[in-house]
């Protein structure tokens, strides 16, 4: 019940578009701070800016209540060295984290996260987010602190990084008194609704179902100060113009540039289709500087992901659950548990060899039934139940008869993962930011995934909160800039062009066309020849296919514009890959024509921006942010800590 | 007289990410509002269940079903290739979500 064809059969006609169509109409609004993207970072930015008295507009493609990567939930609040049980100094931990992520980490974002995300989490609790086991549901579970009722996670309990921690396997490895208590298990599904409620309480103007499409430069000149943004209502097609003294981009990533077949996209990707790099694309068009665009990663997918990745079945969310073969033999597969100090490491080659020799018999299982039921309960009903899209998995599997005390979940990793390198993902590239999370353009700030080398949920929250107060302070210091009507008109024409056609190429075909180019020429192995071919093909797509793009309603128009963003994003990436003439695993970049790791080149970020429509490359030294502790303190002498709600 | 058969394009696949019980659904459209994809549109008739318009864009976040205020009105329906399996440790019997 509820499908379109059932409606047709019952009513004898298809349903009309349920929202008023307003193609060509426009609304104009003004704010001190306009935030583009209402996920975790965007909500926090809005709240933090509004708390300083700024007039805030929050533009969100979906509905803020459940939008963004953290809309459904979140299982861990990572990097909380400021919490009362931590055994780590925040500044020391920030340096550890920066190193652990490779030399290309975002030290500014990490320092902000380590200094402020305990404050951020306490504010989350003020707003109604659940962060403690206050109902004593998980008494006796390892990592639960009796005094604070915080639930610490085994993840990172013995040190940062993805490999096996030092001392692993030795007697008395990782005893409770030595754990760093750096990661807190939280009830993340309660967070987004609470953030939306707080935005409303503070008087933030929330533009739900408005997709941001462009930034407005002062006098319409690329590279000039940002003075506003435009958007499209994804249900009515109305064009929205926001004049603002400061704009924060807190939009999502670009998970789907290589991922063909949109009809199976949703369950084969970790990202919702809404993640389409609109933020990066519009910033690039406005003249903002981006970096790390040459990095891409293998995507561990094949014919489906959700059931493999999110069930505790061993591909990612296997926290504390041992992996066994069909005969119950324990596999060399890290559990991310107390026994291995939260290691995120498994010995793939050993398992492959073991399968071939008969040592390990397929299929493999996550042995929920093999551990203390209290711990299995915490993994199933707290961690997995709160981990984003897993909540519905826990619910349907429990209703379907799965019992964590009795059963083992089938693991698909070694059955299916064949290293399909043509499926890749971007995700590490983004806006280059300075200490105020300001970009190279006056008036433009970035937070969360929009920054280069972004982190997780708590990174998004802490950087959003930080960018909000910085952008609000800037807005207070400056008069409103002048938007340019010609720039607005040109954008309106670009946005509405697909609605002027009734046939041609629809968004899914365009999307798949782009993905083919990325899979064939921008796969694991790259060369000048393949990258040139990619650019040539994308040029052809832009010349012949894009002018045929058509959209029959505002929803399809939104998807069409997303694909145009992905095309822009792909071109930036390919240009960066061409410019970076080396091979290095830190960037997941394999240039077969430049197999050497050029040590000198690896000391720089490759940054790109547009000037008069032409790409400009710059080399910015690694750790350009200076001494993280000193610089953070120099830029935040007036930081006031946890918000004190008015009586 | 034979039932009317419409000429319609192939049904989007997967077509039913959620099952709605029309006897229980009160047509409050909470699911329409929380879905970040706009999988649903509201039913033109007030109080009736929403229409699943863009099922193939679903990313299986489950917010529609978990935020549904009416018990039993909406159940998640994993597509056939996505139904997880588990094994009873003691008996070795393998089950799959149906």
XYZ file of C-alpha atoms in Angstrom:
745
model
C 0.000 0.000 0.000
C 1.182 3.471 -0.723
C 2.921 3.074 -4.082
C 2.354 5.368 -6.987
C 0.828 2.698 -9.206
C -1.555 1.616 -6.459
C -2.742 5.203 -6.251
C -3.211 5.239 -10.021
C -5.181 2.029 -9.935
C -7.426 3.191 -7.095
C -8.045 6.709 -8.329
C -7.850 6.316 -12.090
C -5.328 9.120 -12.420
C -1.852 9.896 -11.130
C -1.532 12.285 -8.203
C -0.936 15.918 -9.009
C 2.262 17.529 -7.730
C 1.262 18.228 -4.126
C 3.021 21.573 -3.692
C 2.403 24.873 -5.498
C 4.737 25.262 -8.473
C 6.644 28.548 -8.304
C 9.239 28.320 -11.061
C 10.439 31.833 -11.800
C 9.129 33.356 -8.577
C 11.609 34.578 -5.990
C 11.839 35.477 -2.317
C 14.437 37.823 -0.866
C 15.630 37.659 2.731
C 18.351 39.290 4.819
C 20.487 38.068 7.700
C 23.718 38.689 9.536
C 24.775 35.079 9.055
C 23.431 32.679 6.445
C 24.254 29.004 6.875
C 24.139 26.632 3.932
C 23.384 23.077 5.018
C 21.434 22.188 8.157
C 23.137 18.968 9.163
C 25.101 18.680 12.363
C 27.642 21.423 11.614
C 25.017 23.766 10.212
C 22.680 23.446 13.192
C 25.515 24.047 15.624
C 26.687 27.049 13.609
C 23.163 28.486 13.637
C 22.756 27.994 17.380
C 26.149 29.419 18.209
C 25.695 32.478 15.961
C 22.160 33.117 17.228
C 23.374 32.971 20.838
C 25.536 36.017 20.143
C 22.448 37.936 19.037
C 23.000 37.564 15.295
C 20.089 37.275 12.891
C 20.515 33.839 11.362
C 19.084 32.053 8.337
C 19.633 28.302 8.026
C 19.131 26.859 4.545
C 18.632 23.094 4.330
C 17.868 20.868 1.372
C 15.771 18.476 3.469
C 14.184 19.026 6.897
C 16.598 19.999 9.661
C 15.025 17.544 12.080
C 16.558 14.496 10.408
C 18.775 15.885 7.685
C 22.472 15.368 7.083
C 24.787 12.485 7.796
C 23.874 12.558 11.495
C 20.142 12.925 10.984
C 19.230 9.358 11.895
C 21.754 9.138 14.728
C 25.347 8.804 15.809
C 27.031 6.203 17.986
C 30.224 7.814 19.213
C 31.349 11.229 20.363
C 35.006 10.998 19.476
C 37.995 12.947 20.677
C 36.661 14.276 23.980
C 39.842 14.861 25.961
C 38.134 17.576 27.997
C 35.692 15.173 29.650
C 36.040 14.588 33.406
C 37.237 10.980 33.037
C 39.829 11.669 30.357
C 43.432 10.785 31.046
C 44.695 12.827 28.134
C 45.516 16.483 27.773
C 43.458 18.029 24.924
C 46.402 19.735 23.265
C 48.564 16.611 23.410
C 45.748 14.500 22.041
C 45.118 16.946 19.201
C 48.708 16.516 18.053
C 48.376 12.716 18.332
C 45.227 12.796 16.253
C 46.770 15.043 13.665
C 49.698 12.657 13.299
C 47.452 9.589 13.314
C 45.517 10.893 10.362
C 48.678 11.316 8.335
C 50.466 14.550 7.601
C 47.477 15.736 5.657
C 45.077 15.991 8.599
C 43.219 19.183 9.324
C 45.058 20.349 12.441
C 42.828 23.380 12.915
C 39.633 21.362 12.974
C 41.174 18.703 15.217
C 42.423 21.293 17.719
C 38.975 22.915 17.859
C 37.404 19.501 18.330
C 39.768 18.483 21.128
C 39.436 21.782 22.962
C 35.710 22.304 22.613
C 33.783 19.154 21.989
C 33.244 18.285 25.642
C 31.668 21.736 26.016
C 29.696 21.050 22.866
C 28.475 17.722 24.218
C 27.387 19.323 27.495
C 25.403 21.870 25.508
C 23.882 18.988 23.577
C 22.678 17.612 26.889
C 21.248 21.005 27.883
C 19.163 20.948 24.720
C 17.759 17.492 25.430
C 20.261 15.159 23.774
C 20.932 12.012 25.800
C 24.610 11.509 26.634
C 24.535 9.408 29.835
C 23.061 6.136 31.047
C 20.912 8.020 33.533
C 18.287 5.270 33.592
C 20.886 2.622 34.508
C 20.074 0.463 31.486
C 23.672 -0.619 31.066
C 24.846 -1.263 34.612
C 27.998 -3.356 34.762
C 29.003 -2.757 31.167
C 32.704 -2.219 30.773
C 33.605 1.412 30.266
C 30.578 2.741 32.148
C 31.654 5.346 34.702
C 29.535 4.956 37.829
C 29.867 8.584 38.917
C 29.125 10.425 35.684
C 27.162 7.571 34.057
C 29.063 8.295 30.883
C 29.632 5.227 28.716
C 33.158 5.070 27.383
C 33.842 3.180 24.230
C 36.651 0.688 23.680
C 37.432 2.552 20.488
C 40.792 4.279 20.759
C 41.107 3.127 24.332
C 44.799 2.351 23.951
C 45.867 5.054 21.536
C 45.022 6.789 18.322
C 45.333 5.284 14.892
C 44.050 2.464 12.797
C 46.709 -0.181 13.329
C 47.187 -2.552 16.222
C 48.117 -0.647 19.397
C 51.430 -1.078 21.145
C 51.545 -3.957 23.583
C 48.583 -5.733 22.013
C 48.312 -9.312 23.204
C 50.623 -8.904 26.180
C 49.395 -9.709 29.712
C 47.353 -6.970 31.347
C 47.100 -5.146 28.070
C 44.728 -2.159 28.196
C 43.705 -2.280 31.895
C 40.901 0.089 32.983
C 43.219 2.337 34.955
C 45.318 3.078 31.897
C 42.584 3.734 29.361
C 42.431 7.200 27.936
C 38.602 7.439 27.990
C 38.583 9.447 24.824
C 35.435 8.283 23.071
C 31.950 8.400 24.586
C 29.044 6.254 23.491
C 26.030 8.490 23.114
C 22.344 8.317 22.180
C 22.832 10.103 18.883
C 19.323 9.612 17.542
C 18.128 12.183 20.074
C 20.460 14.902 18.790
C 19.078 16.332 15.563
C 15.494 16.888 16.779
C 16.920 18.665 19.848
C 19.129 20.864 17.662
C 16.181 21.878 15.506
C 14.142 22.721 18.586
C 16.933 24.935 19.897
C 17.302 26.699 16.536
C 13.599 27.519 16.656
C 13.769 28.660 20.276
C 16.565 31.045 19.383
C 14.602 32.522 16.495
C 16.732 31.105 13.678
C 14.884 31.359 10.356
C 14.946 27.791 9.080
C 14.460 27.365 5.344
C 13.650 23.656 5.155
C 13.600 22.118 1.653
C 15.702 24.900 0.204
C 18.812 23.749 -1.595
C 21.666 26.238 -1.670
C 22.792 26.782 -5.261
C 25.349 29.607 -5.288
C 27.289 32.205 -3.359
C 26.962 35.877 -4.169
C 30.158 37.883 -4.481
C 30.248 41.603 -3.887
C 29.561 43.276 -7.218
C 29.374 39.812 -8.751
C 33.133 39.488 -9.043
C 34.708 36.057 -8.580
C 37.056 36.139 -5.595
C 35.382 39.159 -3.988
C 33.777 39.224 -0.547
C 30.781 36.925 -0.071
C 27.607 38.910 0.530
C 24.878 36.322 0.249
C 23.662 33.122 -1.331
C 20.896 31.762 -3.511
C 18.707 28.721 -3.117
C 15.973 26.683 -4.709
C 12.894 25.383 -2.931
C 12.979 21.681 -3.764
C 9.215 21.302 -3.516
C 7.941 24.480 -5.165
C 10.833 25.516 -7.391
C 10.848 29.014 -5.918
C 14.178 30.849 -6.163
C 15.495 32.227 -2.873
C 17.942 35.107 -2.460
C 19.605 35.708 0.906
C 21.688 38.807 1.533
C 24.053 38.200 4.418
C 27.142 39.736 5.965
C 28.666 36.310 6.474
C 27.972 32.893 4.969
C 28.967 29.523 6.417
C 29.141 26.492 4.164
C 28.267 23.412 6.173
C 27.045 21.291 3.305
C 27.648 17.571 2.917
C 30.256 15.722 0.935
C 30.168 14.159 -2.479
C 29.811 10.471 -1.888
C 28.430 9.458 -5.242
C 30.745 10.731 -7.971
C 31.869 7.206 -8.937
C 28.682 5.492 -7.985
C 26.532 4.480 -10.900
C 23.041 3.047 -10.815
C 20.964 5.430 -8.805
C 18.221 2.858 -8.463
C 20.371 1.004 -5.993
C 22.333 3.971 -4.753
C 20.631 4.294 -1.420
C 21.456 0.912 -0.095
C 24.866 0.596 -1.612
C 26.266 3.832 -0.273
C 26.985 5.251 3.138
C 25.722 8.587 1.901
C 22.296 9.757 1.014
C 21.848 11.028 -2.494
C 21.642 14.561 -1.030
C 25.425 14.481 -0.522
C 26.391 15.885 -3.870
C 29.140 18.442 -3.248
C 26.937 21.474 -3.848
C 28.951 23.392 -1.241
C 32.337 22.715 -2.818
C 31.026 23.436 -6.302
C 29.483 26.782 -5.394
C 32.540 27.824 -3.375
C 34.771 26.965 -6.320
C 32.640 29.043 -8.676
C 32.874 31.958 -6.217
C 36.673 31.828 -6.135
C 37.223 29.990 -2.849
C 40.329 27.920 -2.264
C 39.934 24.154 -1.960
C 42.490 21.500 -1.183
C 43.026 17.730 -0.943
C 40.934 17.344 -4.057
C 43.414 14.855 -5.510
C 42.637 12.328 -2.775
C 40.071 9.591 -3.278
C 39.574 6.252 -1.583
C 38.444 2.779 -2.506
C 34.806 2.287 -1.692
C 34.056 -0.987 0.007
C 30.864 -1.754 -1.745
C 29.584 -4.214 -4.209
C 25.944 -5.131 -4.458
C 24.738 -3.650 -1.233
C 26.149 -2.086 1.853
C 23.678 -1.394 4.575
C 23.212 -4.976 5.693
C 26.939 -5.626 5.578
C 28.233 -2.482 7.122
C 25.661 -1.587 9.684
C 24.523 -4.742 11.391
C 27.508 -5.446 13.530
C 28.190 -8.120 10.977
C 31.829 -7.319 10.903
C 32.552 -4.794 8.217
C 32.659 -1.723 10.383
C 30.359 -1.770 13.342
C 31.893 -4.741 14.948
C 32.698 -3.025 18.166
C 33.621 -5.552 20.763
C 32.188 -8.512 18.827
C 34.648 -11.248 17.830
C 34.548 -12.549 14.279
C 34.492 -16.309 13.808
C 34.465 -18.684 10.880
C 31.735 -21.261 10.263
C 33.364 -23.639 12.734
C 33.688 -21.051 15.476
C 37.393 -20.371 14.958
C 38.297 -16.812 15.890
C 39.542 -14.818 12.904
C 42.436 -12.336 12.796
C 39.905 -9.568 12.709
C 40.023 -6.682 15.167
C 36.942 -6.321 17.318
C 37.426 -2.633 18.156
C 36.957 -3.916 21.672
C 38.681 -3.798 25.023
C 40.738 -6.874 24.137
C 42.501 -5.131 21.278
C 42.351 -1.585 22.576
C 39.836 -0.460 19.991
C 42.078 -1.355 17.068
C 40.589 -0.876 13.633
C 42.753 -3.410 11.909
C 42.219 -6.800 10.413
C 44.650 -9.072 8.672
C 43.069 -9.398 5.242
C 45.916 -11.292 3.552
C 45.983 -13.870 6.384
C 42.247 -14.385 6.122
C 42.394 -14.728 2.341
C 45.170 -17.304 2.628
C 43.242 -19.063 5.381
C 40.143 -19.338 3.221
C 42.157 -20.818 0.356
C 43.979 -23.323 2.576
C 40.828 -24.390 4.380
C 41.940 -22.996 7.715
C 38.953 -20.664 7.813
C 35.640 -21.858 6.431
C 33.143 -19.417 4.951
C 30.769 -17.896 5.765
C 32.000 -15.843 8.677
C 29.937 -14.570 11.566
C 29.948 -11.802 14.163
C 29.709 -13.821 17.361
C 27.250 -11.816 19.448
C 26.272 -14.977 21.314
C 29.888 -15.649 22.207
C 30.424 -12.710 24.530
C 29.051 -11.500 27.848
C 25.373 -10.679 27.161
C 25.749 -7.344 28.978
C 28.396 -6.301 26.472
C 26.469 -7.685 23.514
C 23.433 -5.747 24.747
C 25.460 -2.521 24.851
C 26.728 -3.080 21.326
C 23.324 -4.008 19.942
C 20.950 -1.770 21.854
C 23.129 1.261 22.477
C 25.915 1.503 19.974
C 24.257 -0.011 16.907
C 20.807 1.227 17.855
C 22.102 4.787 17.904
C 24.510 4.569 14.984
C 22.783 6.526 12.297
C 20.948 4.285 9.864
C 21.440 1.253 12.080
C 18.505 2.013 14.348
C 16.023 0.702 11.814
C 18.223 -2.340 11.229
C 18.232 -3.179 14.934
C 14.469 -2.742 15.073
C 13.611 -4.856 12.034
C 16.083 -7.612 12.870
C 14.884 -7.796 16.460
C 11.279 -7.959 15.286
C 12.368 -10.558 12.734
C 13.660 -12.865 15.469
C 17.346 -12.020 15.879
C 18.508 -12.423 19.465
C 21.913 -10.997 20.353
C 22.181 -13.456 23.276
C 21.685 -16.487 21.030
C 22.693 -15.609 17.477
C 25.592 -14.665 15.259
C 25.269 -12.242 12.331
C 26.575 -13.287 8.964
C 29.559 -11.299 7.711
C 29.919 -10.596 4.011
C 33.250 -8.897 3.829
C 35.395 -11.781 2.669
C 32.640 -13.299 0.550
C 31.965 -10.246 -1.496
C 34.686 -7.665 -1.228
C 36.883 -8.061 -4.236
C 38.544 -4.704 -4.049
C 36.369 -3.140 -6.732
C 38.616 -0.166 -7.208
C 36.485 1.428 -9.860
C 34.083 2.298 -7.090
C 35.803 5.107 -5.298
C 34.800 8.008 -3.180
C 36.061 11.525 -2.755
C 35.438 13.026 0.643
C 38.744 14.331 1.884
C 38.835 17.449 -0.241
C 37.144 20.647 0.790
C 37.519 24.275 1.658
C 40.864 25.395 2.950
C 40.360 27.216 6.226
C 42.351 29.378 8.595
C 42.061 29.635 12.361
C 38.637 31.301 12.406
C 37.434 28.611 9.974
C 37.380 31.416 7.478
C 38.186 30.650 3.854
C 40.320 32.828 1.569
C 37.195 34.889 0.774
C 36.024 37.563 3.193
C 32.628 36.703 4.588
C 32.913 32.978 3.808
C 33.385 30.362 6.546
C 33.267 26.564 6.518
C 32.482 23.842 9.043
C 32.087 20.068 9.233
C 32.406 18.067 6.033
C 32.797 21.235 3.973
C 36.296 21.704 5.379
C 39.154 19.653 3.939
C 40.016 16.383 5.697
C 36.872 16.502 7.820
C 36.222 14.380 10.883
C 33.175 12.765 12.396
C 29.991 13.825 14.159
C 31.684 15.599 17.062
C 34.094 17.286 14.639
C 31.116 18.604 12.698
C 29.430 19.787 15.898
C 32.501 21.477 17.389
C 33.606 23.136 14.142
C 30.046 24.260 13.404
C 29.724 25.788 16.837
C 33.085 27.514 16.390
C 32.400 28.812 12.866
C 29.038 30.170 14.035
C 30.520 32.425 16.663
C 33.374 33.551 14.411
C 31.079 34.390 11.497
C 28.712 36.249 13.844
C 31.604 38.312 15.204
C 32.680 39.179 11.672
C 29.107 40.161 10.757
C 29.008 42.530 13.714
C 32.171 44.228 12.509
C 31.061 45.037 8.984
C 28.280 46.678 6.971
C 26.170 44.701 4.530
C 27.811 44.277 1.141
C 26.246 44.914 -2.218
C 24.841 41.989 -4.172
C 24.877 42.113 -7.943
C 21.593 41.618 -9.800
C 23.378 40.349 -12.903
C 24.980 37.558 -10.879
C 21.613 36.652 -9.388
C 19.928 36.637 -12.806
C 22.647 34.459 -14.316
C 22.303 31.962 -11.466
C 18.532 31.946 -11.731
C 18.825 31.150 -15.427
C 21.311 28.337 -14.735
C 19.117 26.857 -12.032
C 15.880 26.949 -13.973
C 17.256 25.914 -17.384
C 16.252 22.215 -17.045
C 12.639 23.243 -16.407
C 12.467 24.912 -19.820
C 12.732 21.542 -21.585
C 10.252 18.667 -21.771
C 12.631 15.994 -22.991
C 16.273 15.143 -23.540
C 18.461 13.721 -20.791
C 17.164 13.310 -17.271
C 19.311 13.440 -14.143
C 19.896 9.731 -13.692
C 21.337 9.339 -17.164
C 23.554 12.369 -16.654
C 24.707 10.987 -13.327
C 25.542 7.586 -14.760
C 27.372 9.203 -17.655
C 29.629 11.031 -15.224
C 30.180 7.910 -13.130
C 31.283 5.960 -16.189
C 33.959 8.560 -16.855
C 35.123 8.393 -13.244
C 35.181 4.593 -13.181
C 37.008 4.203 -16.502
C 39.560 6.989 -16.286
C 39.778 8.064 -12.641
C 39.959 4.640 -11.015
C 42.722 3.197 -8.933
C 45.405 3.689 -11.587
C 45.707 7.115 -13.110
C 47.944 8.703 -15.703
C 48.133 11.926 -17.665
C 46.474 10.084 -20.536
C 43.519 8.725 -18.532
C 42.988 12.010 -16.702
C 43.049 13.965 -19.971
C 40.524 11.543 -21.422
C 38.338 12.106 -18.366
C 38.430 15.869 -18.816
C 37.704 15.549 -22.529
C 34.711 13.328 -21.869
C 33.355 15.605 -19.188
C 33.757 18.505 -21.601
C 31.682 16.563 -24.115
C 29.072 15.857 -21.461
C 28.894 19.562 -20.690
C 28.693 20.495 -24.345
C 26.174 17.925 -25.551
C 24.357 16.417 -22.570
C 23.963 19.244 -20.072
C 22.117 21.477 -22.570
C 19.588 18.636 -22.912
C 19.065 18.182 -19.182
C 15.392 18.380 -18.318
C 13.416 18.347 -15.089
C 9.674 17.822 -14.893
C 9.204 18.993 -11.309
C 11.172 20.738 -8.511
C 12.423 17.452 -7.066
C 13.936 16.332 -10.348
C 15.351 19.837 -10.755
C 17.120 19.467 -7.396
C 18.629 16.146 -8.498
C 19.662 17.680 -11.832
C 21.447 20.542 -10.091
C 23.170 18.061 -7.790
C 24.575 16.275 -10.810
C 25.861 19.570 -12.150
C 27.608 20.057 -8.781
C 29.107 16.576 -9.049
C 30.407 17.357 -12.534
C 32.060 20.510 -11.189
C 33.501 18.573 -8.275
C 34.833 15.853 -10.584
C 36.586 18.419 -12.772
C 38.300 20.009 -9.773
C 39.454 16.599 -8.601
C 40.828 15.597 -11.974
C 42.710 18.886 -12.334
C 44.243 18.335 -8.902
C 45.166 14.747 -9.759
C 46.873 15.965 -12.918
C 48.791 18.621 -11.029
C 49.965 16.251 -8.280
C 52.532 14.222 -10.192
C 53.361 11.506 -7.673
C 52.044 8.335 -6.070
C 51.400 8.145 -2.376
C 49.057 6.057 -0.239
C 48.463 8.986 2.110
C 46.540 10.599 -0.702
C 45.256 7.289 -2.112
C 46.792 8.594 -5.301
C 48.403 6.179 -7.715
C 49.867 7.910 -10.777
C 51.305 5.082 -12.855
C 53.274 7.606 -14.902
C 54.738 9.112 -11.727
C 55.251 6.088 -9.479
C 57.682 7.800 -7.142
C 56.704 9.452 -3.960
C 58.163 12.909 -4.438
C 59.206 13.776 -0.888
C 59.474 17.498 -1.620
C 55.999 17.619 -3.128
C 54.593 15.698 -0.184
C 55.479 18.584 2.093
C 52.683 20.660 0.597
C 48.962 20.828 0.318
C 47.921 21.345 -3.244
C 45.382 24.175 -3.193
C 43.238 25.329 -6.094
C 40.970 28.249 -6.766
C 39.619 30.108 -9.744
C 40.690 33.543 -10.830
C 38.847 35.079 -13.776
C 37.470 31.630 -14.514
C 40.881 29.961 -14.723
C 42.284 27.477 -12.205
C 45.164 28.712 -10.082
C 47.307 26.173 -8.210
C 49.144 26.960 -5.000
C 51.405 24.950 -2.745
C 50.749 25.517 0.922
C 53.153 23.966 3.452
C 51.852 21.165 5.655
C 51.012 22.275 9.191
C 50.506 25.798 7.888
C 48.435 26.438 11.003
C 51.507 26.748 13.224
C 51.594 25.652 16.850
C 48.092 24.316 17.422
C 47.843 25.134 21.126
C 49.314 28.618 20.833
C 47.362 29.542 17.757
C 44.091 28.264 19.188
C 44.626 30.340 22.321
C 45.674 33.416 20.368
C 42.475 33.255 18.322
C 40.149 32.518 21.220
C 41.093 34.698 24.201
C 37.429 35.451 24.916
C 36.025 31.916 24.602
C 33.380 31.540 27.296
C 32.956 27.771 27.465
C 29.644 26.040 28.053
C 26.559 28.103 27.276
C 24.613 29.284 30.284
C 20.929 29.172 29.439
C 18.944 32.181 30.579
C 16.865 31.572 33.677
C -15.911 -6.349 -16.996
C -12.166 -6.828 -16.758
C -10.255 -4.566 -14.414
C -8.771 -1.523 -16.084
C -5.071 -1.945 -16.890
C -3.008 1.223 -17.264
C 0.008 1.595 -19.503
C 2.701 2.618 -17.055
C 6.499 2.566 -17.176
C 8.384 -0.132 -15.307
C 8.063 0.200 -11.581
C 11.067 1.748 -9.876
C 13.232 -0.798 -8.124
C 13.255 -1.345 -5.222
C 9.698 -0.111 -5.079
C 8.548 -0.537 -1.486
C 11.149 0.544 1.085
C 8.412 0.753 3.703
C 5.098 -0.937 4.165
C 2.256 1.273 5.309
C -0.780 -0.190 7.032
C -3.687 1.949 5.769
C -5.868 0.785 8.670
C -3.433 2.255 11.182
C -1.836 5.200 9.351
C -3.524 8.450 10.333
C -2.008 10.441 7.476
C -0.123 12.801 9.781
C 2.714 13.091 7.219
C 5.497 12.966 9.830
C 7.327 10.615 7.450
C 6.856 13.063 4.580
C 8.505 15.768 6.669
C 11.429 13.837 8.153
C 12.510 11.991 5.010
C 15.598 13.777 3.744
C 15.125 12.362 0.285
C 11.433 13.178 -0.254
C 10.639 9.543 -0.896
C 7.021 10.382 -0.006
C 4.467 12.964 -0.993
C 1.331 13.633 1.050
C -1.860 11.990 -0.112
C -4.166 14.493 -1.826
C -6.895 13.194 0.473
C -6.276 14.464 4.006
C -5.803 11.791 6.647
C -4.853 9.129 4.091
C -1.441 7.422 3.941
C 1.305 9.170 1.984
C 2.276 8.077 -1.520
C 5.700 6.529 -2.108
C 6.862 8.566 -5.082
C 10.656 8.177 -5.145
C 11.309 4.728 -3.635
C 14.516 4.151 -5.576
C 16.134 7.178 -3.946
C 15.645 5.784 -0.418
C 18.933 5.509 1.488
C 17.404 3.315 4.187
C 18.040 5.676 7.076
C 14.782 4.532 8.659
C 13.781 7.924 10.069
C 10.273 7.615 8.601
C 9.559 4.396 10.486
C 11.400 5.284 13.689
C 9.743 8.712 13.965
C 6.271 7.458 12.986
C 4.019 8.323 15.942
C 1.446 5.598 15.221
C 2.492 2.125 16.379
C 2.306 -0.449 13.611
C 1.451 2.044 10.869
C 4.807 1.816 9.122
C 7.243 -1.074 8.868
C 10.550 -1.142 7.105
C 10.863 -3.425 4.139
C 14.412 -4.259 3.162
C 14.821 -5.030 -0.540
C 15.347 -8.699 -1.335
C 19.128 -8.496 -1.867
C 19.488 -6.599 1.376
C 17.836 -8.887 3.858
C 20.426 -9.794 6.520
C 21.107 -13.317 7.749
C 22.028 -14.684 11.123
C 22.765 -18.073 12.642
C 21.663 -19.690 15.851
C 24.987 -20.409 17.509
C 23.806 -23.571 19.176
C 21.804 -25.228 16.393
C 23.681 -23.747 13.417
C 20.383 -22.915 11.731
C 20.640 -19.864 9.432
C 17.739 -17.402 9.365
C 17.063 -14.494 7.090
C 14.847 -11.492 7.514
C 11.675 -11.928 5.479
